[in-house]
Tab-separated table of C-alpha atoms in Angstrom:
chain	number	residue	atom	x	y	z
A	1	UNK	CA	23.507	39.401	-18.139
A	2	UNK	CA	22.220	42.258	-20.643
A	3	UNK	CA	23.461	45.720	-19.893
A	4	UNK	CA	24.070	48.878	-20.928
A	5	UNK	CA	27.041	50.909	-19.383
A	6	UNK	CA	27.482	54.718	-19.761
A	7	UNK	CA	31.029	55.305	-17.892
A	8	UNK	CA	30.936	58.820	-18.020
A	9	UNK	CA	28.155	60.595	-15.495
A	10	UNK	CA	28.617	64.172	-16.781
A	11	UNK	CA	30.577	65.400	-20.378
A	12	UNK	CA	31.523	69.269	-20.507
A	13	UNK	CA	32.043	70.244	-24.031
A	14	UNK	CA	32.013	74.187	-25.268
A	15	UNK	CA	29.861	75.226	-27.570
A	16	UNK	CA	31.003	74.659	-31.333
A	17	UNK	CA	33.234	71.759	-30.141
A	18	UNK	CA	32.780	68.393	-30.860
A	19	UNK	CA	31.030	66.062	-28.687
A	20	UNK	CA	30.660	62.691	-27.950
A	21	UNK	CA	28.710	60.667	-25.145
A	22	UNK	CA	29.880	57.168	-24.583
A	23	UNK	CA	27.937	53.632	-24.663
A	24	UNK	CA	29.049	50.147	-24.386
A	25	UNK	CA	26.580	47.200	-23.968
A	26	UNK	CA	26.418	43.653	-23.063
A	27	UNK	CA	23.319	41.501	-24.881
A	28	UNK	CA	22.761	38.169	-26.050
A	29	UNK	CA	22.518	37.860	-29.892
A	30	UNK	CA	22.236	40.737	-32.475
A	31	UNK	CA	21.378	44.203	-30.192
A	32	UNK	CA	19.307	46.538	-31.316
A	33	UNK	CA	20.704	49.704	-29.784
A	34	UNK	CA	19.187	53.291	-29.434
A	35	UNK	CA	20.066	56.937	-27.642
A	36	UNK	CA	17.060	58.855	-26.078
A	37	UNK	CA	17.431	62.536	-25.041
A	38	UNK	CA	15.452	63.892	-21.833
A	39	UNK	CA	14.875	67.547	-21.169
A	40	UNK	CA	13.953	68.860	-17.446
A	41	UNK	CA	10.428	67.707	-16.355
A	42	UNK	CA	9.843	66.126	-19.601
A	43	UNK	CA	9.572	62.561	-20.843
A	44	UNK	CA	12.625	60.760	-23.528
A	45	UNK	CA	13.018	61.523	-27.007
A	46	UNK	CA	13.829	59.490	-29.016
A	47	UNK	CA	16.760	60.635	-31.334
A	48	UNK	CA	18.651	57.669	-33.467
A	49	UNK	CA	18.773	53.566	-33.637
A	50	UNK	CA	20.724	50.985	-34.936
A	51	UNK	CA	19.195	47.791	-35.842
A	52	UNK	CA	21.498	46.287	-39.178
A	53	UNK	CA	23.098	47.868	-42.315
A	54	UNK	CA	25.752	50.613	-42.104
A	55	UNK	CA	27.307	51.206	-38.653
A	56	UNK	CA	27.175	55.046	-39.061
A	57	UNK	CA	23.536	55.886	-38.094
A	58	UNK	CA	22.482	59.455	-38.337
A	59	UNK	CA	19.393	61.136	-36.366
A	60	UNK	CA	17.534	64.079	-35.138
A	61	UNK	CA	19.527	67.498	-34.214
A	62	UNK	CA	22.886	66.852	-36.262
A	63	UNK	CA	23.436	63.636	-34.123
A	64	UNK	CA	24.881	60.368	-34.748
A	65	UNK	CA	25.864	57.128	-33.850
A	66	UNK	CA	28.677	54.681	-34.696
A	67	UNK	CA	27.895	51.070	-33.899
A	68	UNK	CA	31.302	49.081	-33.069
A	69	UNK	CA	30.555	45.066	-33.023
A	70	UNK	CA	34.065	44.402	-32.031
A	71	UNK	CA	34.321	46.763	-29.067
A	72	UNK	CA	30.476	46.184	-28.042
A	73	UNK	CA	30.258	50.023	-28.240
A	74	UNK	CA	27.827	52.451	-29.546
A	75	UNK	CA	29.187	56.189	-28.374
A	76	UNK	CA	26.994	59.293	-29.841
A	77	UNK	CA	28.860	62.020	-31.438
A	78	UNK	CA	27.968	65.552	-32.615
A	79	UNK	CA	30.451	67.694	-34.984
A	80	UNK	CA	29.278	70.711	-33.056
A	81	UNK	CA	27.900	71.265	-29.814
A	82	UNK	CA	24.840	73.496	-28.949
A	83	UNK	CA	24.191	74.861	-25.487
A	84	UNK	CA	20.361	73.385	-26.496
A	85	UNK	CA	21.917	70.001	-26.321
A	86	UNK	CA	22.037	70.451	-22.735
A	87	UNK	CA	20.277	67.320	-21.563
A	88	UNK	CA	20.635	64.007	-20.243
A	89	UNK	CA	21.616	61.106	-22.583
A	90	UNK	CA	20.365	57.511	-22.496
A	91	UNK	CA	21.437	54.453	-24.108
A	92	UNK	CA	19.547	51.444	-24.534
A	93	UNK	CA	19.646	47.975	-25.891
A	94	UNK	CA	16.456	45.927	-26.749
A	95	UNK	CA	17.029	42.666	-25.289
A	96	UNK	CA	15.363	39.169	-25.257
A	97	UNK	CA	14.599	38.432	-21.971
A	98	UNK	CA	12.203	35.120	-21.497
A	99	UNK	CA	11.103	35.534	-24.925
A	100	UNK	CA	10.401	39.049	-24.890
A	101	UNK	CA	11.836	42.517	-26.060
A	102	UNK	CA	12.370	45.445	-23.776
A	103	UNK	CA	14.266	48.139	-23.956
A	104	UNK	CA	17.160	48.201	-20.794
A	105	UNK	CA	18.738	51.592	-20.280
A	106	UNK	CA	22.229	52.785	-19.205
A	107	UNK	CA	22.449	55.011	-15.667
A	108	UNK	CA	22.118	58.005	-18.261
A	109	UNK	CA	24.848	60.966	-19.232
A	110	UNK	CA	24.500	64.836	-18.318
A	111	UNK	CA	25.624	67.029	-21.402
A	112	UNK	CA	26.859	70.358	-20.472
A	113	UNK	CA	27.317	72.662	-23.099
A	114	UNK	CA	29.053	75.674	-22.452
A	115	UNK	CA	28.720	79.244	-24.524
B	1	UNK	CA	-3.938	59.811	-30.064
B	2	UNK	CA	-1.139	61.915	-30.905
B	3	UNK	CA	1.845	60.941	-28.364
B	4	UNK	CA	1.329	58.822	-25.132
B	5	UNK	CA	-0.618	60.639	-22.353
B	6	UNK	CA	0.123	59.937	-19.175
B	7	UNK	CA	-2.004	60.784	-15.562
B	8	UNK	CA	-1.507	62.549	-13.344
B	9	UNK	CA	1.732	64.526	-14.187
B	10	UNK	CA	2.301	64.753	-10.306
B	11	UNK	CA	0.678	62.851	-7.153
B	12	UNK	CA	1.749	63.302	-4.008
B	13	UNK	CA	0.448	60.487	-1.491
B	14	UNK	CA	0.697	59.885	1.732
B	15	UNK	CA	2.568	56.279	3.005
B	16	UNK	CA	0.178	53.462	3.067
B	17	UNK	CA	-2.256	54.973	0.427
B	18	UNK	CA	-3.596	52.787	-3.025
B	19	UNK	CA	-2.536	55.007	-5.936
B	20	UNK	CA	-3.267	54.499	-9.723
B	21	UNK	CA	-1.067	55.392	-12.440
B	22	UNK	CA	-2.500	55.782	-15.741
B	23	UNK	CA	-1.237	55.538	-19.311
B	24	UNK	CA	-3.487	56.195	-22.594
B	25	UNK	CA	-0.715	54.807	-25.415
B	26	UNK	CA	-0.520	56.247	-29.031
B	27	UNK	CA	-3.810	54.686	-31.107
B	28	UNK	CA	-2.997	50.779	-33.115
B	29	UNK	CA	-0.207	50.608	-30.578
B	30	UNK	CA	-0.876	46.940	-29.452
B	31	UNK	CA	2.616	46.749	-27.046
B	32	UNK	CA	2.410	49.016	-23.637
B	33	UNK	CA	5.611	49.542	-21.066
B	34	UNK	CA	5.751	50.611	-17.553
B	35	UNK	CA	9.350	51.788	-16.408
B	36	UNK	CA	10.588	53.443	-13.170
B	37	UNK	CA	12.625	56.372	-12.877
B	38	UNK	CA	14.269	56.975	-9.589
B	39	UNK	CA	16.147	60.077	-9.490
B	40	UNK	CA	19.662	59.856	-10.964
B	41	UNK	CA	19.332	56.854	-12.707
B	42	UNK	CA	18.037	55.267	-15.975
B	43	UNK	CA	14.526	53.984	-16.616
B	44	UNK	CA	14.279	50.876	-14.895
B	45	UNK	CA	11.608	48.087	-16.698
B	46	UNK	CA	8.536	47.176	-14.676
B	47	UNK	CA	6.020	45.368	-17.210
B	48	UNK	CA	4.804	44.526	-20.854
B	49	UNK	CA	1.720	44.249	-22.188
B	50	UNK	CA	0.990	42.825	-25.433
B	51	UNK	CA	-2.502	43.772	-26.332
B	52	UNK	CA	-4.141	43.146	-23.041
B	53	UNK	CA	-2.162	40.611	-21.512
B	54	UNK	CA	1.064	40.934	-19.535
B	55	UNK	CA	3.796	39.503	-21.624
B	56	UNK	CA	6.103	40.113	-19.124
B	57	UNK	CA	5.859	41.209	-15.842
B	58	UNK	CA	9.317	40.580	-14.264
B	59	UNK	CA	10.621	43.702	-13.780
B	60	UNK	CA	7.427	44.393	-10.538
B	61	UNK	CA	9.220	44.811	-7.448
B	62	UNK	CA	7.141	43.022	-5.234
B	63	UNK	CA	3.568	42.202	-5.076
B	64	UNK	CA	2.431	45.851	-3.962
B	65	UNK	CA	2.815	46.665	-7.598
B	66	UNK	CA	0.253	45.506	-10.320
B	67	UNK	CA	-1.243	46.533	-13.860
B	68	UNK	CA	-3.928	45.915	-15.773
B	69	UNK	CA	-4.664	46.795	-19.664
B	70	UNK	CA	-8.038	45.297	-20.044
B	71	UNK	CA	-8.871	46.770	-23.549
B	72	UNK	CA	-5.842	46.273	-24.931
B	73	UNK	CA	-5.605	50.119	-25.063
B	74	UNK	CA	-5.160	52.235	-22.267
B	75	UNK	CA	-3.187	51.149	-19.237
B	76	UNK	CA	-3.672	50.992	-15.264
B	77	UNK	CA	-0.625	50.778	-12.547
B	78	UNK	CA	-1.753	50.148	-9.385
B	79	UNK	CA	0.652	50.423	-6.143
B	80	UNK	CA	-0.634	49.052	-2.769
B	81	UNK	CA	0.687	50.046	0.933
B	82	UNK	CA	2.936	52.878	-1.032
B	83	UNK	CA	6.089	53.473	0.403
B	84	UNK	CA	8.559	56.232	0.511
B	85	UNK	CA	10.658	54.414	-1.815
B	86	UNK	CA	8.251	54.166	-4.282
B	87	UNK	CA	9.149	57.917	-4.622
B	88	UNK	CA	9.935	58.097	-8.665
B	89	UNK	CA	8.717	59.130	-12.114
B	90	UNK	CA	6.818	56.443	-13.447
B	91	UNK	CA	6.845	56.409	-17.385
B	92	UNK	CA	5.168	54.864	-19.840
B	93	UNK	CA	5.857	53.767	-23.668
B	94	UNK	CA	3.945	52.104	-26.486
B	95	UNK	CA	5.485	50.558	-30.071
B	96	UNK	CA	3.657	49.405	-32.909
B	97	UNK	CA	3.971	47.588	-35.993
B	98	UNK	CA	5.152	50.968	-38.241
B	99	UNK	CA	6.923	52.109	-34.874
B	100	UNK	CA	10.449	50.482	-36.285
B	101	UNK	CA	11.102	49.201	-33.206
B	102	UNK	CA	11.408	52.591	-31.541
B	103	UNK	CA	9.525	52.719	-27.796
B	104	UNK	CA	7.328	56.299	-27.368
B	105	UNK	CA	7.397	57.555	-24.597
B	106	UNK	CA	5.188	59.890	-22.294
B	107	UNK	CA	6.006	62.402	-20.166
B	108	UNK	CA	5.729	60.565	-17.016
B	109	UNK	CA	4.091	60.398	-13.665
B	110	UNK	CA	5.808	62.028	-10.856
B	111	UNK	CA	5.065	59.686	-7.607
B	112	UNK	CA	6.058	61.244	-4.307
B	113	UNK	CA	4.781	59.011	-1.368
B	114	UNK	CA	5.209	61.176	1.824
């Protein structure tokens, strides 16, 4: 079955340290693999992608992405944390179900940043 | 449009009612997607539409749920008999040939069936 698993429910990081949010996935084929961002009350952002070419993907707010084949991973990192990062974290996989795309999400990761 | 409107933001219902959801995707966007939020957990997918048929609509719970896109544009989910565990945010996405396979989405419906 296609999945996306985010082990960690909640990451604590201080502010200025480096963070990372962790994603491994389970798909059928070549994945195309993203990260969304949601704020309170508000609806996902999206905020990086991997689809082919280098496995270091870079995206919005200082964020990035390092896509692992071997270890079916895809874990989002940030040199230094914000307290605005402060959100919850999804990963996703577009899959081919029945001979369509969609996008499956993990359960989702709290980021706490801490002054 | 600009981004992917969704109405209402709230509705609060009682058990048993017909509610509509509805979602007005960004303009040219020819693919639509309904997903379910329940609290605590990731979007869950409920339906496709490419242009104005369903491509896909495996991820409906049961037959209480339905949606219709008859323009190929804006977008109608319909829940029968609601029940309390309906309760969620419903949200809604379009893509697009120049999206680069990235899904926008909007800000959501809040359902609370009481």
């Amino acid at each position: 079955a296609q999945s996306v698993a985010q082990p960690e429910d909640q990451v604590n990081v201080a502010e200025g340290n480096p963070l990372t949010v962790k994603c491994t996935y389970s798909v059928s084929g070549n994945p195309y693999l993203f990260w969304y961002v949601q704020y309170p009350n508000r609806g996902l952002q999206f905020l990086l992608k991997y689809i082919t070419g280098d496995n270091l993907v870079k995206g919005s707010y200082g964020f990035e992405a390092e896509f692992n084949k071997s270890q079916t991973s895809f874990h989002l990192k940030k040199p230094s944390a914000l307290v605005s990062d402060s959100a919850l974290y999804f990963c996703a996989v577009r899959a081919l179900s029945g001979g369509y795309n969609k996008l499956i999400f993990g359960a989702g990761t709290r980021l706490a940043v801490h002054p | 449009g600009a981004g992917v409107s969704q109405t209402p933001s709230n509705k609060v219902t009682e058990k048993g009612k017909y509610v509509e959801l509805r979602c007005d995707p960004i303009s040219g966007h020819t693919a639509l997607y309904w997903y379910r939020q329940s609290l605590g957990q990731g979007p869950e997918f409920l339906i496709y539409f490419q242009g104005t048929g369903a491509a896909d609509d495996s991820g409906l719970p049961n037959d209480r749920f339905f949606a219709v896109r008859p323009e190929g544009s804006v977008s109608t989910l319909k829940i029968q008999r609601t029940e309390r565990g309906d309760s969620a945010v419903y949200l809604c996405a379009s893509s697009g040939w120049d999206s680069g396979q990235v899904y926008t989405f909007g800000s959501g419906t809040r359902l609370t069936v009481v």
